[in-house]
Amino acid sequence: DPLKDLQPVGLVAVVPNVLVVSATSPYKSVKDLLAAMRANPGGVKYGSSGIGSTQHIVGEAFNLATRTKAIHVPYKGSAQAHIDIIGGQVEMMFDTTSSAMGQIKGGKFRPLAITTPQRSAELPDVPTLAEQGVGGADIQTWYAMYVTAGTPRPVVERLAAELSAALKLPDVAARIKGLGGEIQLMSPDQFAEMNRSEFERYGRLVKEAGIRPEGQ
């Protein structure tokens, strides 16, 4: 049980997800993509780094929010999915900016939307889903530090302090920003509350979308 067996220490970074298509794709906007999905139900595919991944959950949240149905194609990691997006075998992907930025900057991916409430500082010209009329799919990927439940409180607080100090280092902040990430400093208690809220939110999405482990 991740809520009982792990002790949250602190949030490392929040990274937006970005809806991408191949640079050679005919889709220039979310509106174009939705028109194709509605004209040919089940004819559009989206890739992910695997069943139950954030990319998978964002894709299903998008389906629910737009009342459409893109078909999920799971891969063993984002890199494999990138190859098929570029090659045209799969039409789109909701990838983290940290993963997709290289392909975007290299001219291989066309970014259509950011899946967070605000635009990304690294992709300021890319509108959010909400700006394009899609609500309810604003999901971001975040990275955090945990320890085993039952770790003494002084140890947790020391780790949290060291994490906070590291995140304030200019080179660390610049590296995270360069990947499209945002640093949000939180105390262990503040992050524990966020962790619980996100756990419950994702649980509802997984249930509503009917996501099942592979083979079930």
CSV table of C-alpha atoms in Angstrom, one decimal:
chain,number,residue,atom,x,y,z
A,1,ASP,CA,0.0,0.0,0.0
A,2,PRO,CA,1.9,3.1,-1.2
A,3,LEU,CA,0.1,5.3,1.4
A,4,LYS,CA,1.0,3.0,4.3
A,5,ASP,CA,4.3,1.5,3.3
A,6,LEU,CA,6.1,4.7,2.1
A,7,GLN,CA,6.9,7.9,3.9
A,8,PRO,CA,6.8,11.0,1.7
A,9,VAL,CA,9.9,13.3,2.1
A,10,GLY,CA,9.5,15.9,-0.6
A,11,LEU,CA,8.6,16.9,-4.1
A,12,VAL,CA,11.5,17.1,-6.5
A,13,ALA,CA,9.9,18.5,-9.7
A,14,VAL,CA,6.6,18.8,-11.6
A,15,VAL,CA,6.9,18.1,-15.3
A,16,PRO,CA,4.1,19.0,-17.8
A,17,ASN,CA,2.9,16.4,-20.2
A,18,VAL,CA,2.7,17.5,-23.8
A,19,LEU,CA,0.5,16.1,-26.6
A,20,VAL,CA,2.8,15.5,-29.6
A,21,VAL,CA,2.3,14.2,-33.2
A,22,SER,CA,4.9,13.7,-35.9
A,23,ALA,CA,6.2,16.8,-37.5
A,24,THR,CA,4.9,15.4,-40.8
A,25,SER,CA,1.4,14.8,-39.4
A,26,PRO,CA,-1.6,16.5,-41.0
A,27,TYR,CA,-2.8,17.5,-37.5
A,28,LYS,CA,-1.9,21.1,-36.6
A,29,SER,CA,-4.1,21.5,-33.5
A,30,VAL,CA,-6.2,19.6,-31.0
A,31,LYS,CA,-9.3,20.6,-33.1
A,32,ASP,CA,-7.8,18.8,-36.1
A,33,LEU,CA,-7.1,15.7,-34.1
A,34,LEU,CA,-10.6,15.6,-32.5
A,35,ALA,CA,-12.2,16.0,-35.9
A,36,ALA,CA,-10.3,12.9,-37.2
A,37,MET,CA,-11.1,10.9,-34.1
A,38,ARG,CA,-14.8,11.7,-34.4
A,39,ALA,CA,-14.9,11.0,-38.1
A,40,ASN,CA,-13.2,7.7,-37.7
A,41,PRO,CA,-13.9,6.2,-34.2
A,42,GLY,CA,-11.0,3.9,-33.1
A,43,GLY,CA,-8.9,4.9,-36.1
A,44,VAL,CA,-6.5,7.1,-34.2
A,45,LYS,CA,-3.8,5.5,-31.9
A,46,TYR,CA,-1.8,6.9,-29.1
A,47,GLY,CA,1.4,5.5,-27.7
A,48,SER,CA,2.6,5.3,-24.1
A,49,SER,CA,5.6,4.0,-22.1
A,50,GLY,CA,3.4,1.1,-20.8
A,51,ILE,CA,0.1,0.1,-19.3
A,52,GLY,CA,-0.7,2.2,-16.2
A,53,SER,CA,2.0,4.8,-17.0
A,54,THR,CA,1.2,8.5,-16.7
A,55,GLN,CA,1.1,8.7,-20.5
A,56,HIS,CA,-1.5,6.0,-20.6
A,57,ILE,CA,-3.7,7.6,-17.9
A,58,VAL,CA,-3.5,11.0,-19.6
A,59,GLY,CA,-4.6,9.4,-22.9
A,60,GLU,CA,-7.6,7.8,-21.2
A,61,ALA,CA,-8.4,11.1,-19.4
A,62,PHE,CA,-8.4,12.8,-22.8
A,63,ASN,CA,-10.7,10.1,-24.2
A,64,LEU,CA,-13.1,10.7,-21.3
A,65,ALA,CA,-12.9,14.5,-21.5
A,66,THR,CA,-13.6,14.6,-25.2
A,67,ARG,CA,-15.9,11.6,-25.4
A,68,THR,CA,-13.8,10.1,-28.1
A,69,LYS,CA,-11.8,6.9,-28.3
A,70,ALA,CA,-8.2,6.9,-29.3
A,71,ILE,CA,-6.7,3.4,-29.1
A,72,HIS,CA,-3.9,2.8,-26.6
A,73,VAL,CA,-0.7,1.2,-27.9
A,74,PRO,CA,1.7,0.5,-25.0
A,75,TYR,CA,5.5,0.3,-25.5
A,76,LYS,CA,8.4,-0.7,-23.3
A,77,GLY,CA,9.4,2.9,-22.8
A,78,SER,CA,9.0,6.3,-24.5
A,79,ALA,CA,11.9,5.8,-26.9
A,80,GLN,CA,10.2,3.0,-28.7
A,81,ALA,CA,7.0,4.9,-28.9
A,82,HIS,CA,8.9,7.9,-30.4
A,83,ILE,CA,10.1,5.8,-33.3
A,84,ASP,CA,6.6,4.8,-34.3
A,85,ILE,CA,5.3,8.4,-33.8
A,86,ILE,CA,7.9,9.7,-36.2
A,87,GLY,CA,7.3,6.8,-38.6
A,88,GLY,CA,3.6,7.4,-38.6
A,89,GLN,CA,2.5,4.0,-37.2
A,90,VAL,CA,1.0,5.8,-34.2
A,91,GLU,CA,-0.6,9.2,-34.5
A,92,MET,CA,0.0,10.8,-31.1
A,93,MET,CA,1.4,10.6,-27.6
A,94,PHE,CA,1.0,12.4,-24.3
A,95,ASP,CA,4.6,12.4,-23.2
A,96,THR,CA,6.5,14.3,-20.5
A,97,THR,CA,8.3,17.4,-21.7
A,98,SER,CA,11.5,15.9,-20.2
A,99,SER,CA,11.2,13.0,-22.6
A,100,ALA,CA,9.8,14.7,-25.7
A,101,MET,CA,11.8,17.9,-25.6
A,102,GLY,CA,14.7,16.5,-27.6
A,103,GLN,CA,12.4,15.4,-30.5
A,104,ILE,CA,10.5,18.7,-30.3
A,105,LYS,CA,13.7,20.8,-30.5
A,106,GLY,CA,15.0,18.4,-33.2
A,107,GLY,CA,12.0,19.1,-35.4
A,108,LYS,CA,10.7,15.5,-35.3
A,109,PHE,CA,7.7,16.2,-33.1
A,110,ARG,CA,5.0,18.9,-33.4
A,111,PRO,CA,3.6,19.8,-29.9
A,112,LEU,CA,-0.2,20.5,-30.0
A,113,ALA,CA,-1.0,21.0,-26.3
A,114,ILE,CA,0.3,21.2,-22.7
A,115,THR,CA,-1.7,19.1,-20.2
A,116,THR,CA,-1.3,21.4,-17.3
A,117,PRO,CA,-3.4,24.4,-16.2
A,118,GLN,CA,-0.7,26.9,-17.3
A,119,ARG,CA,1.6,26.9,-20.3
A,120,SER,CA,5.1,25.6,-20.0
A,121,ALA,CA,7.9,28.1,-19.7
A,122,GLU,CA,10.0,26.0,-22.1
A,123,LEU,CA,7.2,25.8,-24.7
A,124,PRO,CA,5.5,29.2,-24.3
A,125,ASP,CA,3.8,29.1,-27.7
A,126,VAL,CA,2.1,25.8,-27.1
A,127,PRO,CA,-1.5,26.3,-25.7
A,128,THR,CA,-2.9,24.2,-22.9
A,129,LEU,CA,-5.7,21.7,-23.5
A,130,ALA,CA,-8.0,23.9,-21.6
A,131,GLU,CA,-7.3,26.8,-23.9
A,132,GLN,CA,-8.4,24.6,-26.8
A,133,GLY,CA,-11.6,23.6,-25.1
A,134,VAL,CA,-10.7,20.4,-23.4
A,135,GLY,CA,-11.2,20.3,-19.6
A,136,GLY,CA,-10.6,17.5,-17.2
A,137,ALA,CA,-7.4,16.1,-18.7
A,138,ASP,CA,-4.9,18.4,-16.9
A,139,ILE,CA,-2.5,15.8,-15.6
A,140,GLN,CA,1.2,16.4,-14.9
A,141,THR,CA,4.0,14.1,-14.1
A,142,TRP,CA,5.9,14.6,-10.8
A,143,TYR,CA,9.0,13.2,-9.2
A,144,ALA,CA,9.5,12.9,-5.5
A,145,MET,CA,11.6,11.4,-2.7
A,146,TYR,CA,10.2,8.7,-0.4
A,147,VAL,CA,11.6,6.5,2.4
A,148,THR,CA,10.3,3.4,4.0
A,149,ALA,CA,7.3,4.0,6.3
A,150,GLY,CA,8.4,4.1,10.0
A,151,THR,CA,11.6,6.0,9.2
A,152,PRO,CA,12.3,8.2,12.3
A,153,ARG,CA,11.0,11.8,11.9
A,154,PRO,CA,14.4,13.5,12.5
A,155,VAL,CA,15.8,11.4,9.5
A,156,VAL,CA,12.8,12.4,7.3
A,157,GLU,CA,13.3,16.1,8.2
A,158,ARG,CA,17.0,15.9,7.6
A,159,LEU,CA,16.5,14.4,4.2
A,160,ALA,CA,13.8,17.0,3.3
A,161,ALA,CA,16.2,19.8,4.3
A,162,GLU,CA,19.0,18.3,2.1
A,163,LEU,CA,16.6,17.9,-0.8
A,164,SER,CA,15.5,21.5,-0.5
A,165,ALA,CA,19.0,22.7,-0.4
A,166,ALA,CA,19.9,20.7,-3.5
A,167,LEU,CA,17.0,22.0,-5.4
A,168,LYS,CA,18.1,25.6,-4.7
A,169,LEU,CA,21.5,25.0,-6.4
A,170,PRO,CA,21.6,27.0,-9.6
A,171,ASP,CA,22.8,24.1,-11.8
A,172,VAL,CA,20.1,21.8,-10.5
A,173,ALA,CA,17.4,24.4,-11.0
A,174,ALA,CA,18.7,25.1,-14.5
A,175,ARG,CA,18.8,21.4,-15.4
A,176,ILE,CA,15.2,20.8,-14.3
A,177,LYS,CA,14.0,24.0,-16.0
A,178,GLY,CA,15.7,22.9,-19.2
A,179,LEU,CA,13.6,19.7,-19.2
A,180,GLY,CA,10.4,21.8,-18.8
A,181,GLY,CA,10.1,21.0,-15.1
A,182,GLU,CA,9.1,23.2,-12.2
A,183,ILE,CA,10.5,23.1,-8.7
A,184,GLN,CA,7.9,23.3,-5.9
A,185,LEU,CA,9.4,23.2,-2.5
A,186,MET,CA,7.2,21.4,0.1
A,187,SER,CA,7.5,20.2,3.6
A,188,PRO,CA,7.1,16.4,4.3
A,189,ASP,CA,3.6,17.1,5.6
A,190,GLN,CA,2.6,19.3,2.6
A,191,PHE,CA,3.9,16.7,0.1
A,192,ALA,CA,2.1,13.9,2.0
A,193,GLU,CA,-1.2,15.7,1.5
A,194,MET,CA,-0.4,16.2,-2.2
A,195,ASN,CA,0.6,12.6,-2.5
A,196,ARG,CA,-2.7,11.4,-1.0
A,197,SER,CA,-4.8,13.7,-3.2
A,198,GLU,CA,-3.0,12.6,-6.4
A,199,PHE,CA,-3.3,8.9,-5.3
A,200,GLU,CA,-7.1,9.3,-4.9
A,201,ARG,CA,-7.5,11.3,-8.1
A,202,TYR,CA,-5.6,8.8,-10.2
A,203,GLY,CA,-7.5,5.9,-8.6
A,204,ARG,CA,-10.8,7.5,-9.8
A,205,LEU,CA,-9.4,8.0,-13.3
A,206,VAL,CA,-8.2,4.4,-13.5
A,207,LYS,CA,-11.5,3.1,-12.3
A,208,GLU,CA,-13.6,5.3,-14.7
A,209,ALA,CA,-11.4,4.5,-17.7
A,210,GLY,CA,-11.4,0.8,-16.9
A,211,ILE,CA,-7.6,0.5,-16.9
A,212,ARG,CA,-6.4,-3.0,-16.1
A,213,PRO,CA,-3.0,-4.6,-15.5
A,214,GLU,CA,-1.6,-6.4,-18.6
A,215,GLY,CA,-3.1,-9.8,-18.9
A,216,GLN,CA,-6.3,-9.0,-17.0
